[in-house]
PDB file of C-alpha atoms in Angstrom:
ATOM      1  CA  MET A   1     121.437  95.724  93.860  1.00 41.00           C
ATOM      2  CA  ARG A   2     122.964  99.154  93.973  1.00 43.00           C
ATOM      3  CA  GLY A   3     123.268 101.138  90.769  1.00 50.00           C
ATOM      4  CA  LEU A   4     123.412 104.761  91.887  1.00 42.00           C
ATOM      5  CA  GLU A   5     126.486 106.647  93.038  1.00 44.00           C
ATOM      6  CA  GLU A   6     125.746 109.580  95.338  1.00 43.00           C
ATOM      7  CA  SER A   7     127.745 112.780  95.536  1.00 43.00           C
ATOM      8  CA  GLY A   8     126.474 115.277  98.064  1.00 47.00           C
ATOM      9  CA  THR A   9     126.665 119.036  98.485  1.00 48.00           C
ATOM     10  CA  TYR A  10     125.053 121.207 101.141  1.00 47.00           C
ATOM     11  CA  ARG A  11     122.394 123.808 100.365  1.00 53.00           C
ATOM     12  CA  THR A  12     120.264 126.152 102.468  1.00 54.00           C
ATOM     13  CA  ASP A  13     116.510 125.631 102.275  1.00 53.00           C
ATOM     14  CA  GLU A  14     113.734 128.222 102.644  1.00 53.00           C
ATOM     15  CA  SER A  15     113.756 127.939 106.440  1.00 51.00           C
ATOM     16  CA  GLY A  16     117.484 128.695 106.621  1.00 53.00           C
ATOM     17  CA  ARG A  17     118.576 125.141 107.478  1.00 52.00           C
ATOM     18  CA  ARG A  18     121.508 123.566 105.668  1.00 50.00           C
ATOM     19  CA  ARG A  19     120.605 120.275 104.031  1.00 50.00           C
ATOM     20  CA  LYS A  20     122.647 117.820 102.021  1.00 49.00           C
ATOM     21  CA  SER A  21     121.599 117.649  98.380  1.00 48.00           C
ATOM     22  CA  TYR A  22     122.508 114.550  96.382  1.00 45.00           C
ATOM     23  CA  SER A  23     123.163 114.244  92.670  1.00 47.00           C
ATOM     24  CA  LEU A  24     122.694 110.676  91.456  1.00 53.00           C
ATOM     25  CA  MET A  25     124.728 109.177  88.628  1.00 68.00           C
ATOM     26  CA  ALA A  26     123.232 106.001  87.195  1.00 79.00           C
ATOM     27  CA  ARG A  27     125.702 103.126  86.909  1.00 88.00           C
ATOM     28  CA  ALA A  28     125.060  99.900  85.032  1.00 91.00           C
ATOM     29  CA  ILE A  29     124.900  96.916  87.385  1.00 89.00           C
ATOM     30  CA  TRP A  30     124.674  94.165  84.758  1.00 92.00           C
ATOM     31  CA  SER A  31     125.075  93.737  81.027  1.00 92.00           C
ATOM     32  CA  GLY A  32     123.722  91.049  78.755  1.00 92.00           C
ATOM     33  CA  THR A  33     121.449  90.356  75.821  1.00 93.00           C
ATOM     34  CA  ILE A  34     117.691  90.250  75.294  1.00 94.00           C
ATOM     35  CA  SER A  35     116.940  87.169  73.214  1.00 91.00           C
ATOM     36  CA  PHE A  36     113.699  86.239  71.466  1.00 85.00           C
ATOM     37  CA  GLY A  37     113.455  84.282  68.235  1.00 81.00           C
ATOM     38  CA  LEU A  38     116.626  84.945  66.282  1.00 81.00           C
ATOM     39  CA  LEU A  39     116.884  88.553  67.471  1.00 84.00           C
ATOM     40  CA  ASN A  40     119.501  89.474  70.084  1.00 90.00           C
ATOM     41  CA  VAL A  41     119.661  92.947  71.627  1.00 93.00           C
ATOM     42  CA  PRO A  42     122.694  93.802  73.804  1.00 94.00           C
ATOM     43  CA  VAL A  43     121.574  95.814  76.843  1.00 95.00           C
ATOM     44  CA  LYS A  44     122.753  97.249  80.145  1.00 95.00           C
ATOM     45  CA  LEU A  45     120.732  97.020  83.358  1.00 95.00           C
ATOM     46  CA  TYR A  46     120.172 100.010  85.653  1.00 95.00           C
ATOM     47  CA  SER A  47     118.217 100.265  88.885  1.00 93.00           C
ATOM     48  CA  ALA A  48     115.070 102.343  88.381  1.00 93.00           C
ATOM     49  CA  VAL A  49     114.764 103.421  92.014  1.00 89.00           C
ATOM     50  CA  SER A  50     116.846 105.214  94.620  1.00 87.00           C
ATOM     51  CA  ARG A  51     115.690 104.187  98.070  1.00 85.00           C
ATOM     52  CA  LYS A  52     115.527 107.054 100.560  1.00 87.00           C
ATOM     53  CA  THR A  53     115.789 104.897 103.674  1.00 88.00           C
ATOM     54  CA  ILE A  54     117.341 106.635 106.681  1.00 91.00           C
ATOM     55  CA  ARG A  55     120.102 104.440 108.084  1.00 91.00           C
ATOM     56  CA  PHE A  56     121.454 104.647 111.609  1.00 93.00           C
ATOM     57  CA  ASN A  57     124.643 103.253 113.141  1.00 94.00           C
ATOM     58  CA  GLU A  58     124.583 101.626 116.568  1.00 94.00           C
ATOM     59  CA  LEU A  59     126.539 103.572 119.208  1.00 95.00           C
ATOM     60  CA  ARG A  60     127.287 103.058 122.888  1.00 94.00           C
ATOM     61  CA  GLU A  61     125.169 105.610 124.719  1.00 93.00           C
ATOM     62  CA  SER A  62     127.810 106.507 127.298  1.00 95.00           C
ATOM     63  CA  ASP A  63     130.547 107.667 124.905  1.00 94.00           C
ATOM     64  CA  GLY A  64     129.181 107.344 121.358  1.00 93.00           C
ATOM     65  CA  ALA A  65     131.598 104.558 120.422  1.00 96.00           C
ATOM     66  CA  ARG A  66     130.549 102.547 117.360  1.00 95.00           C
ATOM     67  CA  VAL A  67     129.115  99.124 118.177  1.00 95.00           C
ATOM     68  CA  ARG A  68     130.361  96.217 116.053  1.00 91.00           C
ATOM     69  CA  HIS A  69     128.732  92.791 115.780  1.00 90.00           C
ATOM     70  CA  LYS A  70     130.741  89.576 115.827  1.00 89.00           C
ATOM     71  CA  ARG A  71     129.923  86.036 114.772  1.00 91.00           C
ATOM     72  CA  VAL A  72     129.892  84.060 118.023  1.00 92.00           C
ATOM     73  CA  ALA A  73     129.152  80.355 118.484  1.00 89.00           C
ATOM     74  CA  GLU A  74     125.973  79.753 120.476  1.00 86.00           C
ATOM     75  CA  GLY A  75     126.643  78.850 124.092  1.00 85.00           C
ATOM     76  CA  SER A  76     130.085  80.458 124.130  1.00 86.00           C
ATOM     77  CA  ASP A  77     131.828  83.782 123.594  1.00 84.00           C
ATOM     78  CA  GLU A  78     134.145  82.297 120.991  1.00 89.00           C
ATOM     79  CA  GLU A  79     134.251  84.253 117.746  1.00 92.00           C
ATOM     80  CA  VAL A  80     134.005  82.027 114.667  1.00 93.00           C
ATOM     81  CA  PRO A  81     136.216  82.870 111.639  1.00 92.00           C
ATOM     82  CA  TYR A  82     134.236  83.367 108.438  1.00 89.00           C
ATOM     83  CA  GLU A  83     136.032  80.512 106.656  1.00 89.00           C
ATOM     84  CA  GLN A  84     134.776  78.040 109.300  1.00 89.00           C
ATOM     85  CA  ILE A  85     131.106  78.905 108.802  1.00 90.00           C
ATOM     86  CA  VAL A  86     128.875  76.579 106.747  1.00 91.00           C
ATOM     87  CA  LYS A  87     125.217  76.893 105.791  1.00 93.00           C
ATOM     88  CA  GLY A  88     122.646  74.844 107.673  1.00 94.00           C
ATOM     89  CA  TYR A  89     118.966  74.212 106.849  1.00 94.00           C
ATOM     90  CA  GLU A  90     116.838  73.557 109.945  1.00 94.00           C
ATOM     91  CA  ILE A  91     114.696  70.426 109.612  1.00 93.00           C
ATOM     92  CA  GLY A  92     113.677  70.250 113.283  1.00 92.00           C
ATOM     93  CA  PRO A  93     114.525  71.621 116.736  1.00 91.00           C
ATOM     94  CA  ASP A  94     118.346  71.862 116.800  1.00 87.00           C
ATOM     95  CA  ARG A  95     118.560  69.590 113.738  1.00 93.00           C
ATOM     96  CA  TYR A  96     120.272  70.906 110.628  1.00 93.00           C
ATOM     97  CA  VAL A  97     121.339  69.655 107.247  1.00 95.00           C
ATOM     98  CA  THR A  98     124.649  71.318 106.378  1.00 93.00           C
ATOM     99  CA  ILE A  99     125.245  72.435 102.805  1.00 92.00           C
ATOM    100  CA  THR A 100     128.600  73.434 101.334  1.00 88.00           C
ATOM    101  CA  SER A 101     129.167  76.266  98.890  1.00 85.00           C
ATOM    102  CA  GLU A 102     130.372  73.742  96.296  1.00 87.00           C
ATOM    103  CA  GLU A 103     127.101  71.785  96.563  1.00 89.00           C
ATOM    104  CA  LEU A 104     125.077  74.949  96.032  1.00 85.00           C
ATOM    105  CA  ASP A 105     127.244  76.042  93.104  1.00 82.00           C
ATOM    106  CA  ALA A 106     126.619  72.698  91.398  1.00 84.00           C
ATOM    107  CA  LEU A 107     122.857  73.356  91.507  1.00 84.00           C
ATOM    108  CA  ALA A 108     123.017  77.042  90.588  1.00 77.00           C
ATOM    109  CA  PRO A 109     121.568  78.117  87.225  1.00 76.00           C
ATOM    110  CA  ASP A 110     123.990  78.637  84.368  1.00 75.00           C
ATOM    111  CA  LYS A 111     125.585  82.057  84.652  1.00 73.00           C
ATOM    112  CA  THR A 112     124.434  83.213  81.254  1.00 80.00           C
ATOM    113  CA  ARG A 113     124.040  86.864  80.333  1.00 87.00           C
ATOM    114  CA  THR A 114     120.879  86.383  78.346  1.00 92.00           C
ATOM    115  CA  ILE A 115     117.369  87.622  79.087  1.00 94.00           C
ATOM    116  CA  ASP A 116     115.328  84.842  77.489  1.00 93.00           C
ATOM    117  CA  ILE A 117     111.830  85.986  76.537  1.00 94.00           C
ATOM    118  CA  GLU A 118     109.354  83.116  76.908  1.00 93.00           C
ATOM    119  CA  ASP A 119     105.973  84.799  76.375  1.00 94.00           C
ATOM    120  CA  PHE A 120     104.273  88.051  75.456  1.00 95.00           C
ATOM    121  CA  VAL A 121     101.161  88.878  77.506  1.00 95.00           C
ATOM    122  CA  ASP A 122      98.765  91.774  78.035  1.00 94.00           C
ATOM    123  CA  LEU A 123      99.737  94.163  80.822  1.00 92.00           C
ATOM    124  CA  GLU A 124      96.300  93.998  82.482  1.00 93.00           C
ATOM    125  CA  GLU A 125      96.690  90.231  82.889  1.00 95.00           C
ATOM    126  CA  ILE A 126      99.496  90.714  85.429  1.00 95.00           C
ATOM    127  CA  ASP A 127      98.377  91.298  89.002  1.00 95.00           C
ATOM    128  CA  PRO A 128     100.657  94.016  90.495  1.00 94.00           C
ATOM    129  CA  ILE A 129     101.221  91.788  93.548  1.00 96.00           C
ATOM    130  CA  TYR A 130     103.710  89.796  91.458  1.00 96.00           C
ATOM    131  CA  TYR A 131     105.997  92.790  90.873  1.00 95.00           C
ATOM    132  CA  ASP A 132     109.116  93.014  93.021  1.00 94.00           C
ATOM    133  CA  HIS A 133     111.775  95.548  91.936  1.00 94.00           C
ATOM    134  CA  PRO A 134     111.976  97.905  88.929  1.00 96.00           C
ATOM    135  CA  TYR A 135     114.943  98.338  86.594  1.00 96.00           C
ATOM    136  CA  TYR A 136     115.698 100.004  83.273  1.00 97.00           C
ATOM    137  CA  LEU A 137     117.268  98.326  80.262  1.00 96.00           C
ATOM    138  CA  ALA A 138     119.341 100.591  78.016  1.00 96.00           C
ATOM    139  CA  PRO A 139     120.947  99.678  74.665  1.00 95.00           C
ATOM    140  CA  ASP A 140     124.584  98.645  74.773  1.00 94.00           C
ATOM    141  CA  THR A 141     127.112  99.914  72.259  1.00 92.00           C
ATOM    142  CA  GLY A 142     125.905  99.455  68.694  1.00 91.00           C
ATOM    143  CA  ALA A 143     122.478  98.100  69.688  1.00 93.00           C
ATOM    144  CA  SER A 144     120.392 101.280  69.455  1.00 94.00           C
ATOM    145  CA  LYS A 145     118.572 100.271  66.242  1.00 94.00           C
ATOM    146  CA  ALA A 146     117.592  96.784  67.433  1.00 93.00           C
ATOM    147  CA  TYR A 147     116.665  98.177  70.856  1.00 95.00           C
ATOM    148  CA  GLN A 148     114.397 100.844  69.370  1.00 95.00           C
ATOM    149  CA  LEU A 149     112.772  98.252  67.115  1.00 93.00           C
ATOM    150  CA  LEU A 150     111.906  96.118  70.150  1.00 93.00           C
ATOM    151  CA  VAL A 151     110.530  99.138  72.038  1.00 95.00           C
ATOM    152  CA  ASP A 152     108.365 100.211  69.085  1.00 95.00           C
ATOM    153  CA  ALA A 153     107.123  96.680  68.321  1.00 94.00           C
ATOM    154  CA  MET A 154     106.112  96.003  71.933  1.00 94.00           C
ATOM    155  CA  ASP A 155     104.490  99.422  72.221  1.00 94.00           C
ATOM    156  CA  ASP A 156     102.545  98.875  69.000  1.00 95.00           C
ATOM    157  CA  ALA A 157     101.418  95.386  70.075  1.00 94.00           C
ATOM    158  CA  GLY A 158     100.547  96.539  73.595  1.00 93.00           C
ATOM    159  CA  LYS A 159     102.348  93.528  75.026  1.00 94.00           C
ATOM    160  CA  VAL A 160     104.624  92.805  77.991  1.00 96.00           C
ATOM    161  CA  ALA A 161     107.454  90.280  77.703  1.00 96.00           C
ATOM    162  CA  ILE A 162     107.809  87.590  80.374  1.00 96.00           C
ATOM    163  CA  ALA A 163     111.393  86.362  80.566  1.00 95.00           C
ATOM    164  CA  ARG A 164     113.993  84.660  82.727  1.00 94.00           C
ATOM    165  CA  VAL A 165     117.421  86.014  83.591  1.00 93.00           C
ATOM    166  CA  VAL A 166     120.220  85.025  85.964  1.00 90.00           C
ATOM    167  CA  ILE A 167     121.580  87.921  88.016  1.00 86.00           C
ATOM    168  CA  ARG A 168     124.168  87.275  90.700  1.00 80.00           C
ATOM    169  CA  SER A 169     123.642  83.502  90.580  1.00 79.00           C
ATOM    170  CA  LYS A 170     119.884  83.852  91.143  1.00 86.00           C
ATOM    171  CA  GLU A 171     117.328  83.071  88.482  1.00 90.00           C
ATOM    172  CA  GLN A 172     114.747  85.827  88.183  1.00 93.00           C
ATOM    173  CA  LEU A 173     111.374  85.894  86.506  1.00 95.00           C
ATOM    174  CA  VAL A 174     110.946  89.339  84.923  1.00 96.00           C
ATOM    175  CA  ALA A 175     108.415  91.421  83.023  1.00 97.00           C
ATOM    176  CA  ILE A 176     109.709  93.797  80.345  1.00 97.00           C
ATOM    177  CA  ARG A 177     107.546  96.619  79.009  1.00 96.00           C
ATOM    178  CA  PRO A 178     108.038  99.845  77.063  1.00 95.00           C
ATOM    179  CA  ARG A 179     107.910 102.986  79.210  1.00 94.00           C
ATOM    180  CA  GLU A 180     108.509 106.476  77.843  1.00 93.00           C
ATOM    181  CA  GLY A 181     110.618 105.146  74.967  1.00 93.00           C
ATOM    182  CA  THR A 182     112.665 102.905  77.276  1.00 95.00           C
ATOM    183  CA  LEU A 183     112.418  99.249  78.284  1.00 96.00           C
ATOM    184  CA  ALA A 184     111.505  98.886  81.943  1.00 97.00           C
ATOM    185  CA  MET A 185     112.150  95.521  83.593  1.00 97.00           C
ATOM    186  CA  GLU A 186     110.434  94.357  86.778  1.00 96.00           C
ATOM    187  CA  THR A 187     111.661  91.353  88.700  1.00 96.00           C
ATOM    188  CA  MET A 188     108.674  89.231  89.675  1.00 96.00           C
ATOM    189  CA  LEU A 189     107.652  86.824  92.394  1.00 95.00           C
ATOM    190  CA  PHE A 190     106.987  83.232  91.456  1.00 94.00           C
ATOM    191  CA  ALA A 191     103.413  82.032  91.973  1.00 94.00           C
ATOM    192  CA  ASP A 192     104.270  79.942  95.046  1.00 94.00           C
ATOM    193  CA  GLU A 193     105.825  82.997  96.719  1.00 94.00           C
ATOM    194  CA  VAL A 194     102.530  84.909  96.799  1.00 94.00           C
ATOM    195  CA  VAL A 195     100.472  84.185  99.918  1.00 92.00           C
ATOM    196  CA  PRO A 196      96.920  83.033  98.986  1.00 90.00           C
ATOM    197  CA  THR A 197      94.175  85.218 100.451  1.00 88.00           C
ATOM    198  CA  ASP A 198      92.274  82.174 101.742  1.00 85.00           C
ATOM    199  CA  THR A 199      95.016  81.677 104.344  1.00 86.00           C
ATOM    200  CA  LEU A 200      94.044  84.913 106.127  1.00 85.00           C
ATOM    201  CA  GLU A 201      92.133  83.975 109.286  1.00 80.00           C
ATOM    202  CA  GLU A 202      90.131  87.201 109.435  1.00 75.00           C
ATOM    203  CA  LEU A 203      88.464  86.646 106.066  1.00 74.00           C
ATOM    204  CA  GLY A 204      85.188  84.817 106.265  1.00 61.00           C
ATOM    205  CA  THR A 205      84.981  84.775 110.075  1.00 61.00           C
ATOM    206  CA  ASP A 206      81.757  86.792 110.054  1.00 60.00           C
ATOM    207  CA  GLY A 207      79.882  84.314 107.924  1.00 60.00           C
ATOM    208  CA  ASP A 208      78.188  85.313 104.683  1.00 73.00           C
ATOM    209  CA  VAL A 209      78.694  89.096 104.747  1.00 77.00           C
ATOM    210  CA  LYS A 210      76.603  91.071 102.266  1.00 84.00           C
ATOM    211  CA  THR A 211      76.348  94.787 101.577  1.00 84.00           C
ATOM    212  CA  THR A 212      73.138  96.639 100.769  1.00 87.00           C
ATOM    213  CA  ASP A 213      72.490  98.616  97.596  1.00 89.00           C
ATOM    214  CA  ARG A 214      72.364 101.851  99.627  1.00 87.00           C
ATOM    215  CA  GLU A 215      75.720 101.136 101.261  1.00 86.00           C
ATOM    216  CA  LEU A 216      77.250 100.332  97.877  1.00 89.00           C
ATOM    217  CA  THR A 217      75.836 103.508  96.316  1.00 89.00           C
ATOM    218  CA  MET A 218      77.197 105.704  99.114  1.00 87.00           C
ATOM    219  CA  ALA A 219      80.593 103.984  99.053  1.00 88.00           C
ATOM    220  CA  ARG A 220      80.770 104.535  95.288  1.00 89.00           C
ATOM    221  CA  GLN A 221      79.770 108.167  95.785  1.00 87.00           C
ATOM    222  CA  LEU A 222      82.636 108.588  98.259  1.00 87.00           C
ATOM    223  CA  ILE A 223      85.090 106.991  95.828  1.00 87.00           C
ATOM    224  CA  ASP A 224      83.907 109.279  93.019  1.00 88.00           C
ATOM    225  CA  SER A 225      84.301 112.363  95.227  1.00 86.00           C
ATOM    226  CA  LEU A 226      87.925 111.437  95.974  1.00 84.00           C
ATOM    227  CA  SER A 227      88.837 110.359  92.440  1.00 88.00           C
ATOM    228  CA  SER A 228      91.552 112.298  90.602  1.00 88.00           C
ATOM    229  CA  ASP A 229      94.475 111.804  88.230  1.00 90.00           C
ATOM    230  CA  PHE A 230      97.513 110.055  89.673  1.00 87.00           C
ATOM    231  CA  GLU A 231     100.282 112.609  90.337  1.00 90.00           C
ATOM    232  CA  PRO A 232     103.197 110.778  92.019  1.00 86.00           C
ATOM    233  CA  GLU A 233     105.018 114.054  92.776  1.00 89.00           C
ATOM    234  CA  LYS A 234     102.390 115.143  95.304  1.00 90.00           C
ATOM    235  CA  TYR A 235     103.015 112.171  97.621  1.00 87.00           C
ATOM    236  CA  HIS A 236     105.922 112.454 100.062  1.00 88.00           C
ATOM    237  CA  ASP A 237     107.420 110.288 102.774  1.00 88.00           C
ATOM    238  CA  GLU A 238     106.344 112.635 105.551  1.00 90.00           C
ATOM    239  CA  TYR A 239     107.833 110.489 108.319  1.00 87.00           C
ATOM    240  CA  ARG A 240     111.273 110.507 106.665  1.00 90.00           C
ATOM    241  CA  GLU A 241     111.074 114.279 106.220  1.00 91.00           C
ATOM    242  CA  ARG A 242     110.223 114.737 109.919  1.00 88.00           C
ATOM    243  CA  VAL A 243     113.122 112.466 110.954  1.00 90.00           C
ATOM    244  CA  LEU A 244     115.600 114.358 108.758  1.00 92.00           C
ATOM    245  CA  ASP A 245     114.307 117.665 110.121  1.00 91.00           C
ATOM    246  CA  MET A 246     114.779 116.423 113.696  1.00 90.00           C
ATOM    247  CA  ILE A 247     118.329 115.222 112.894  1.00 91.00           C
ATOM    248  CA  GLU A 248     119.181 118.640 111.452  1.00 92.00           C
ATOM    249  CA  ARG A 249     117.767 120.427 114.496  1.00 90.00           C
ATOM    250  CA  LYS A 250     119.683 118.176 116.916  1.00 88.00           C
ATOM    251  CA  ALA A 251     122.877 118.658 114.886  1.00 92.00           C
ATOM    252  CA  GLN A 252     122.476 122.428 115.447  1.00 90.00           C
ATOM    253  CA  GLY A 253     122.191 121.883 119.209  1.00 90.00           C
ATOM    254  CA  GLU A 254     118.439 122.185 119.581  1.00 89.00           C
ATOM    255  CA  THR A 255     116.830 120.229 122.415  1.00 89.00           C
ATOM    256  CA  ILE A 256     113.956 118.044 121.216  1.00 86.00           C
ATOM    257  CA  VAL A 257     110.899 117.911 123.467  1.00 86.00           C
ATOM    258  CA  ILE A 258     108.932 114.686 123.066  1.00 83.00           C
ATOM    259  CA  GLU A 259     105.196 114.981 123.483  1.00 80.00           C
ATOM    260  CA  GLU A 260     103.316 111.919 124.669  1.00 76.00           C
ATOM    261  CA  PRO A 261     100.563 110.803 122.287  1.00 69.00           C
ATOM    262  CA  THR A 262      97.121 111.341 123.749  1.00 65.00           C
ATOM    263  CA  LYS A 263      94.949 110.039 120.941  1.00 67.00           C
ATOM    264  CA  GLU A 264      92.896 107.032 121.961  1.00 68.00           C
ATOM    265  CA  PRO A 265      92.220 104.198 119.487  1.00 60.00           C
ATOM    266  CA  GLU A 266      89.050 104.944 117.560  1.00 64.00           C
ATOM    267  CA  LYS A 267      86.140 102.559 117.833  1.00 66.00           C
ATOM    268  CA  VAL A 268      84.692 101.047 114.683  1.00 57.00           C
ATOM    269  CA  PRO A 269      81.920 103.523 113.717  1.00 64.00           C
ATOM    270  CA  ASP A 270      78.491 102.775 112.353  1.00 74.00           C
ATOM    271  CA  LEU A 271      79.020 102.017 108.657  1.00 71.00           C
ATOM    272  CA  MET A 272      76.290 104.263 107.251  1.00 75.00           C
ATOM    273  CA  ALA A 273      77.130 107.124 109.619  1.00 78.00           C
ATOM    274  CA  ALA A 274      80.798 106.893 108.623  1.00 77.00           C
ATOM    275  CA  LEU A 275      79.905 106.951 104.911  1.00 74.00           C
ATOM    276  CA  GLU A 276      77.626 109.962 105.316  1.00 77.00           C
ATOM    277  CA  ALA A 277      80.232 111.865 107.337  1.00 78.00           C
ATOM    278  CA  SER A 278      82.984 111.006 104.841  1.00 79.00           C
ATOM    279  CA  ILE A 279      80.913 112.180 101.867  1.00 78.00           C
ATOM    280  CA  ALA A 280      80.027 115.414 103.656  1.00 80.00           C
ATOM    281  CA  ALA A 281      83.679 116.056 104.498  1.00 79.00           C
ATOM    282  CA  SER A 282      84.800 115.420 100.920  1.00 74.00           C
ATOM    283  CA  LYS A 283      82.421 118.015  99.430  1.00 70.00           C
ATOM    284  CA  PRO A 284      83.877 121.489  98.816  1.00 68.00           C
ATOM    285  CA  ALA A 285      82.550 124.162 101.151  1.00 60.00           C
ATOM    286  CA  LYS A 286      79.794 126.297  99.674  1.00 58.00           C
ATOM    287  CA  PRO A 287      80.652 130.011  99.356  1.00 59.00           C
ATOM    288  CA  LYS A 288      78.887 132.190 101.921  1.00 57.00           C
ATOM    289  CA  PRO A 289      76.206 134.532 100.510  1.00 58.00           C
ATOM    290  CA  LYS A 290      77.405 138.084 100.142  1.00 59.00           C
ATOM    291  CA  GLY A 291      75.954 140.532 102.663  1.00 56.00           C
ATOM    292  CA  LYS A 292      74.091 143.657 101.639  1.00 52.00           C
ATOM    293  CA  PRO A 293      76.087 146.878 101.300  1.00 51.00           C
ATOM    294  CA  ALA A 294      76.453 148.835 104.548  1.00 50.00           C
ATOM    295  CA  ALA A 295      74.727 151.932 103.059  1.00 48.00           C
ATOM    296  CA  LYS A 296      71.557 149.996 102.319  1.00 47.00           C
ATOM    297  CA  LYS A 297      71.540 148.543 105.844  1.00 46.00           C
ATOM    298  CA  LYS A 298      71.748 152.044 107.360  1.00 46.00           C
ATOM    299  CA  ALA A 299      68.975 153.308 105.099  1.00 45.00           C
ATOM    300  CA  ALA A 300      66.746 150.419 106.087  1.00 44.00           C
ATOM    301  CA  ALA A 301      67.436 151.093 109.777  1.00 45.00           C
ATOM    302  CA  LYS A 302      66.371 154.752 109.423  1.00 48.00           C
ATOM    303  CA  THR A 303      63.161 153.767 107.680  1.00 38.00           C
TER     304      THR A 303
END
């Protein structure tokens, strides 16, 4: 779901390179009503994220012509018009059950514009693995009072609302919580969409693995030495920044020299040795002792 409109202008950074700077205008992508009990709060839905994915077009290497993809029937070069395409669910090798759009529409959830709250739960009860995509809910015209009441009540109770909503013909399970005076809404995965950990082959292959008290103490010491407050601004997508920098350099005519990686895969180290080395590396360097003044050194040499 896209809810941000980008308008770009070019600026010159500290290194002298011209980069495109975007200003983002939030645009509502859905409107409806939060409903619980007899209270209805009209709201608008906004995306809470702006993905910074770098997108490339496919070009023919020889002349840079844009490559287009066509829908072609398997076993032939015949292009199939969109109106002749039906959906098919594979039930075996080359065996499909075809489904029409009308059949799917008959089973689709009612296209209501209501966010129906079913439960209020504690935030710590929700495993973050169930979260999918974040949104913001803002009050619609004339709903500011009821919206603020819901924000304050949920904040005071320390609860998160679990609700269902239909967006673009798809029923979504969502969690709604107060965040900085605003209602944030996260779409969630259903329980059967989360892969159980007991299906991972690597877990439990080494038998009954146990750690020693000394290993646990050192691991905890390492965690404590690296513990700090969470500051999201200090984390950057360094790969994306390097790609954008390379694109800018190539656009200015610079030839890019590719260096072959020489780093060999590291072997699994001895556990205790790795912990000791990690703890030592995480400790701040001790200041070097100050040397004696030069005059005193000369006097001592004469004596």
